[in-house]
Structure formats: structure tokens, C-alpha cells
Amino acid sequence: MIHFSTIANVAPSYVHRDKQIMPSAPLTLNGGQLKWYDIAYPETPVPDAIRQLGRAYLEREAAAGRIDVSADLGFVVLHRCGHNDFYFLILNTWRNENELWESVYAHDTRTQSDFELFPRPGPHRGTYCVWEMGAVWHEQQVWRRYLRTARDDAAKRAWFADSYSGPI
């Protein structure tokens, strides 16, 4: 018999709330086309200055050759964690027809002046939180539809125009 009471327990003090996902202006990195999503509680949205810092960081990384998404379509998630000053910046691109690739960066405004590559040691590690998965789920659905098209310029434009806004 499985004793579920002893595994995967959520802290009794944890109260889950919806966050808001909002699309922002797309980002072009060396020709690669990326949708942009901000995720935060409605009362503490992502500040414009943090969004601009994240965009500038990715542009510098691409210009320096540390990330190459020049032939990719994808999306960026900028997640304000809690009401705090810690942010994840997650660059996602579609590759090999049906694979989602990611690069994860983080910024703590209390201790860092810019975003940095987020260290992820060990063989088993976190990927997306429940809120970030809202963006991933929407993009998976849109990419699935795209894969069933002629995958021509019109289909790519339709994919690029389809973003999600709302509670997650």
C-alpha cells in the first residue's frame, strides 16, 4: 500500500494564489524571434526597469556569442518570484522540430546588478514552477498547431501572433 501522507507534502503554511501572465513586446536576437511573457502577482507586476534589464542582458549575451538563437523561434519568461526582488529570466526555443530548449538566468536586485546564468548542479533539478508552466503549456499548444500546418511564412506569423494573457 502507498502511504501518500509521507511523500510530497506541501508546507501547511503555503497558500497558493494565481499570478498574472502578460505578453510584452517581442524580442529579436540576431534574427531569432522570441515572444515575451511577464509573470507576477497582479499587485506587484514586473517593473519596466527589470524588463529592460532582462532584454538588454539577452541582447548582450547574443551579441557576445554566448547564446545563439539566430535561427530559432521561441519565447522568454520573466518571472517575478513572490512579491520579492528575485527574478527568473527563462529563454526557451523550439529546436529539432518538437523539442523545447532553455537557458535560465536569475537576478536578485538586493545582491546583483544584472542577470546571471542560474547554476543548476546535480542530475535531478527544478525546471518550471506551476506559474511558468502556464506559459509553457500555452506555447506547447500553439507549437503543436503550428507543426500541423504547412509551416510556411503565414503559419509562422500566426504562431508569433498567438500569445496568452490572464491568470495562471
mmCIF file of C-alpha atoms in Angstrom, residues 30-101:
data_model
loop_
_atom_site.group_PDB
_atom_site.id
_atom_site.type_symbol
_atom_site.label_atom_id
_atom_site.label_comp_id
_atom_site.label_asym_id
_atom_site.label_seq_id
_atom_site.Cartn_x
_atom_site.Cartn_y
_atom_site.Cartn_z
ATOM 1 C CA ASN A 30 20.401 38.003 -34.110
ATOM 2 C CA GLY A 31 17.355 37.189 -36.250
ATOM 3 C CA GLY A 32 15.732 34.745 -33.825
ATOM 4 C CA GLN A 33 12.158 35.718 -32.964
ATOM 5 C CA LEU A 34 11.011 35.458 -29.356
ATOM 6 C CA LYS A 35 7.686 36.192 -27.722
ATOM 7 C CA TRP A 36 7.930 37.746 -24.245
ATOM 8 C CA TYR A 37 5.873 36.996 -21.130
ATOM 9 C CA ASP A 38 5.970 38.689 -17.723
ATOM 10 C CA ILE A 39 4.673 36.677 -14.751
ATOM 11 C CA ALA A 40 3.886 38.276 -11.386
ATOM 12 C CA TYR A 41 1.171 38.829 -8.824
ATOM 13 C CA PRO A 42 -1.269 41.466 -10.112
ATOM 14 C CA GLU A 43 -0.420 43.877 -7.285
ATOM 15 C CA THR A 44 3.364 43.609 -7.869
ATOM 16 C CA PRO A 45 3.925 43.473 -11.641
ATOM 17 C CA VAL A 46 7.358 43.227 -13.228
ATOM 18 C CA PRO A 47 8.828 46.753 -13.233
ATOM 19 C CA ASP A 48 9.730 48.234 -16.620
ATOM 20 C CA ALA A 49 13.335 48.703 -15.465
ATOM 21 C CA ILE A 50 13.698 44.969 -14.725
ATOM 22 C CA ARG A 51 12.149 44.029 -18.074
ATOM 23 C CA GLN A 52 14.575 46.372 -19.854
ATOM 24 C CA LEU A 53 17.489 44.938 -17.853
ATOM 25 C CA GLY A 54 16.489 41.414 -18.903
ATOM 26 C CA ARG A 55 16.107 42.350 -22.552
ATOM 27 C CA ALA A 56 19.467 44.156 -22.572
ATOM 28 C CA TYR A 57 21.135 41.190 -20.875
ATOM 29 C CA LEU A 58 19.891 38.734 -23.510
ATOM 30 C CA GLU A 59 20.903 41.125 -26.298
ATOM 31 C CA ARG A 60 24.444 41.374 -24.861
ATOM 32 C CA GLU A 61 24.688 37.590 -24.436
ATOM 33 C CA ALA A 62 23.604 37.053 -28.044
ATOM 34 C CA ALA A 63 25.956 39.759 -29.363
ATOM 35 C CA ALA A 64 28.846 38.148 -27.449
ATOM 36 C CA GLY A 65 28.031 34.723 -28.935
ATOM 37 C CA ARG A 66 27.195 33.100 -25.597
ATOM 38 C CA ILE A 67 23.692 32.231 -26.799
ATOM 39 C CA ASP A 68 22.794 31.513 -30.399
ATOM 40 C CA VAL A 69 19.113 31.578 -31.209
ATOM 41 C CA SER A 70 19.607 33.225 -34.614
ATOM 42 C CA ALA A 71 17.632 30.540 -36.457
ATOM 43 C CA ASP A 72 15.062 29.915 -33.727
ATOM 44 C CA LEU A 73 11.509 30.717 -32.782
ATOM 45 C CA GLY A 74 10.698 30.766 -29.100
ATOM 46 C CA PHE A 75 9.657 32.727 -26.056
ATOM 47 C CA VAL A 76 11.052 34.371 -22.948
ATOM 48 C CA VAL A 77 9.509 34.172 -19.484
ATOM 49 C CA LEU A 78 10.424 36.890 -16.976
ATOM 50 C CA HIS A 79 9.072 35.718 -13.626
ATOM 51 C CA ARG A 80 8.940 37.887 -10.534
ATOM 52 C CA CYS A 81 9.126 35.331 -7.743
ATOM 53 C CA GLY A 82 6.704 36.162 -4.935
ATOM 54 C CA HIS A 83 6.492 39.859 -4.092
ATOM 55 C CA ASN A 84 10.255 39.876 -3.767
ATOM 56 C CA ASP A 85 13.098 41.256 -5.797
ATOM 57 C CA PHE A 86 14.193 37.905 -7.245
ATOM 58 C CA TYR A 87 13.528 37.186 -10.916
ATOM 59 C CA PHE A 88 13.978 34.268 -13.272
ATOM 60 C CA LEU A 89 14.622 35.037 -16.942
ATOM 61 C CA ILE A 90 13.981 31.888 -18.973
ATOM 62 C CA LEU A 91 14.861 31.785 -22.660
ATOM 63 C CA ASN A 92 13.003 28.977 -24.485
ATOM 64 C CA THR A 93 13.425 27.997 -28.136
ATOM 65 C CA TRP A 94 11.947 25.294 -30.325
ATOM 66 C CA ARG A 95 14.573 23.034 -31.886
ATOM 67 C CA ASN A 96 14.665 19.698 -33.702
ATOM 68 C CA GLU A 97 11.035 20.150 -34.711
ATOM 69 C CA ASN A 98 9.447 19.340 -31.339
ATOM 70 C CA GLU A 99 11.949 19.992 -28.531
ATOM 71 C CA LEU A 100 11.855 22.924 -26.131
ATOM 72 C CA TRP A 101 15.357 24.098 -25.193
#
